[in-house]
Amino acid sequence: MNAELRYEGVQSSTLDRIRCNRHDDSGNAVVPRRSGGGEPLRCCLTIAGAGENIALVAYRPMTAGGPYAEVGPVFIHTADCAAPDAGSFPIDFRDRRAALRPYDADGQMLDGVVADPGTGEVELKRLFEDPAVDTVQVRNVVAGCWNFTVRRQG
Ligand SMILES: [Zn+2]
């Protein structure tokens, strides 16, 4: 099976809500800051350069709920930005090590892997060969922070 994959950052409706309300869904105020450079942005799935207007907010990437539906910290732009290209692995994230955590359709975690820089796309395709895998969360290896979610197209 050669699944076409879809790459999703923070949902646009959630971004709109956070930016409009000036707080995240956990009630934390949006505190604008200037990026130092290198922050992974989950709105447009790019890595920040120095001096961009960003904020660290709490986000729950799993919409299904359940015990694995963790809330964690993510950097976003404080103003509107370009939506990521859902059809391709985010270029800025290709050369990072990443933990790939697969989940089934009920939101239960399956066996994941750590992908070395440059291997994320290949490892994702391999994970999706298992029909039980519904989504895969790409996360930071050390901090565990969610970067983006991958699912089958359509
Ligand atoms: Zn952005």
Short mmCIF file of C-alpha atoms and ligand atoms in Angstrom, two decimals:
data_model
loop_
_atom_site.label_atom_id
_atom_site.label_comp_id
_atom_site.label_asym_id
_atom_site.label_seq_id
_atom_site.Cartn_x
_atom_site.Cartn_y
_atom_site.Cartn_z
CA MET A 1 0.00 0.00 0.00
CA ASN A 2 1.43 3.34 -1.01
CA ALA A 3 -0.71 5.74 0.99
CA GLU A 4 -0.93 9.39 0.03
CA LEU A 5 -0.40 11.27 3.25
CA ARG A 6 -1.77 14.50 4.62
CA TYR A 7 0.31 16.70 6.95
CA GLU A 8 -1.57 18.85 9.46
CA GLY A 9 -0.42 21.53 11.88
CA VAL A 10 -2.69 23.33 14.33
CA GLN A 11 -6.23 23.45 12.91
CA SER A 12 -6.99 26.82 11.32
CA SER A 13 -10.21 27.19 13.32
CA THR A 14 -8.22 26.72 16.52
CA LEU A 15 -5.59 29.24 15.41
CA ASP A 16 -8.33 31.77 14.65
CA ARG A 17 -9.89 31.18 18.07
CA ILE A 18 -6.57 31.49 19.97
CA ARG A 19 -5.52 34.63 18.07
CA CYS A 20 -8.94 36.24 18.51
CA ASN A 21 -9.42 35.35 22.20
CA ARG A 22 -5.79 36.12 23.10
CA HIS A 23 -5.70 32.93 25.15
CA ASP A 24 -5.46 29.25 24.32
CA ASP A 25 -8.13 26.63 24.98
CA SER A 26 -6.55 25.92 28.39
CA GLY A 27 -6.95 29.58 29.42
CA ASN A 28 -3.28 30.56 29.10
CA ALA A 29 -2.86 34.13 27.86
CA VAL A 30 -1.15 34.51 24.50
CA VAL A 31 2.12 36.25 25.44
CA PRO A 32 3.77 37.59 22.29
CA ARG A 33 7.52 37.28 22.02
CA ARG A 34 10.22 37.66 19.38
CA SER A 35 11.61 34.40 18.11
CA GLY A 36 15.27 33.75 18.72
CA GLY A 37 15.31 31.57 15.62
CA GLY A 38 14.84 27.82 15.46
CA GLU A 39 11.41 27.53 17.08
CA PRO A 40 9.23 24.97 15.28
CA LEU A 41 6.00 26.74 14.34
CA ARG A 42 2.91 24.50 14.26
CA CYS A 43 0.70 27.01 12.40
CA CYS A 44 2.54 27.05 9.06
CA LEU A 45 4.94 24.14 9.80
CA THR A 46 8.08 26.18 9.34
CA ILE A 47 11.08 26.85 11.58
CA ALA A 48 11.15 30.45 12.81
CA GLY A 49 13.89 32.81 11.78
CA ALA A 50 15.06 35.42 14.28
CA GLY A 51 12.68 38.24 15.15
CA GLU A 52 9.31 36.74 14.17
CA ASN A 53 6.25 37.46 16.32
CA ILE A 54 5.39 34.17 18.01
CA ALA A 55 3.81 32.80 21.18
CA LEU A 56 3.94 29.55 23.11
CA VAL A 57 0.45 28.14 23.68
CA ALA A 58 -1.07 24.86 24.85
CA TYR A 59 -2.67 22.64 22.21
CA ARG A 60 -4.35 19.24 22.12
CA PRO A 61 -3.59 17.73 18.69
CA MET A 62 -5.84 14.69 19.04
CA THR A 63 -9.44 15.60 18.35
CA ALA A 64 -10.86 12.17 19.28
CA GLY A 65 -10.18 12.57 23.00
CA GLY A 66 -9.26 9.66 25.28
CA PRO A 67 -6.33 9.12 27.63
CA TYR A 68 -3.72 9.65 24.90
CA ALA A 69 -5.14 13.05 23.94
CA GLU A 70 -2.30 15.03 25.46
CA VAL A 71 -2.17 18.80 25.74
CA GLY A 72 1.27 20.28 25.18
CA PRO A 73 3.19 23.43 24.33
CA VAL A 74 3.44 24.63 20.73
CA PHE A 75 4.87 27.75 19.13
CA ILE A 76 2.60 29.64 16.74
CA HIS A 77 2.78 32.94 14.88
CA THR A 78 0.66 35.52 16.71
CA ALA A 79 -0.73 36.85 13.40
CA ASP A 80 -2.18 35.09 10.36
CA CYS A 81 0.35 33.13 8.31
CA ALA A 82 0.28 30.87 5.29
CA ALA A 83 -1.32 27.46 5.80
CA PRO A 84 1.15 24.62 5.30
CA ASP A 85 1.08 22.47 2.16
CA ALA A 86 -0.88 19.48 3.44
CA GLY A 87 0.34 17.28 0.61
CA SER A 88 4.04 17.13 1.45
CA PHE A 89 6.33 16.53 4.41
CA PRO A 90 7.20 19.99 5.80
CA ILE A 91 10.59 20.88 4.34
CA ASP A 92 11.82 22.67 7.47
CA PHE A 93 11.24 19.51 9.53
CA ARG A 94 13.01 17.06 7.19
CA ASP A 95 16.43 17.27 8.79
CA ARG A 96 15.31 16.92 12.39
CA ARG A 97 15.27 13.73 14.43
CA ALA A 98 11.69 12.95 15.34
CA ALA A 99 9.63 10.53 17.38
CA LEU A 100 6.85 9.06 15.21
CA ARG A 101 3.91 7.96 17.35
CA PRO A 102 1.18 6.01 15.57
CA TYR A 103 -2.41 5.78 16.85
CA ASP A 104 -5.34 3.64 15.79
CA ALA A 105 -8.78 5.02 14.93
CA ASP A 106 -9.79 4.83 18.61
CA GLY A 107 -6.84 6.98 19.64
CA GLN A 108 -4.85 4.17 21.24
CA MET A 109 -1.07 4.41 20.79
CA LEU A 110 0.69 1.74 18.72
CA ASP A 111 4.43 1.02 18.43
CA GLY A 112 6.38 4.07 17.33
CA VAL A 113 9.87 4.73 16.06
CA VAL A 114 12.53 7.40 16.22
CA ALA A 115 13.34 8.71 12.75
CA ASP A 116 16.83 10.01 12.06
CA PRO A 117 17.21 13.27 10.12
CA GLY A 118 16.04 12.85 6.54
CA THR A 119 14.22 9.57 7.14
CA GLY A 120 10.88 10.81 8.50
CA GLU A 121 8.98 10.49 5.24
CA VAL A 122 10.19 6.94 4.58
CA GLU A 123 9.43 5.88 8.16
CA LEU A 124 5.95 7.39 7.95
CA LYS A 125 5.15 5.47 4.77
CA ARG A 126 6.37 2.30 6.43
CA LEU A 127 4.18 2.90 9.51
CA PHE A 128 1.11 3.51 7.34
CA GLU A 129 1.59 0.12 5.67
CA ASP A 130 -0.09 -1.19 8.83
CA PRO A 131 -3.84 -0.76 8.21
CA ALA A 132 -4.40 -0.34 11.97
CA VAL A 133 -2.51 2.96 11.88
CA ASP A 134 -4.97 5.84 11.56
CA THR A 135 -2.74 8.81 12.39
CA VAL A 136 0.90 9.40 13.26
CA GLN A 137 2.04 12.25 15.46
CA VAL A 138 5.49 13.62 14.71
CA ARG A 139 7.07 14.84 17.94
CA ASN A 140 10.35 16.19 19.31
CA VAL A 141 12.58 13.35 20.51
CA VAL A 142 13.68 14.82 23.83
CA ALA A 143 10.88 17.18 24.88
CA GLY A 144 8.14 15.08 23.31
CA CYS A 145 6.34 18.16 22.00
CA TRP A 146 3.95 17.57 19.13
CA ASN A 147 5.09 18.94 15.77
CA PHE A 148 2.36 17.83 13.37
CA THR A 149 -0.08 15.02 12.61
CA VAL A 150 -0.03 12.80 9.54
CA ARG A 151 -3.04 10.88 8.20
CA ARG A 152 -4.09 9.14 5.01
CA GLN A 153 -5.59 11.38 2.35
CA GLY A 154 -9.33 11.21 1.80
ZN ZN B 1 2.85 30.38 11.13
#
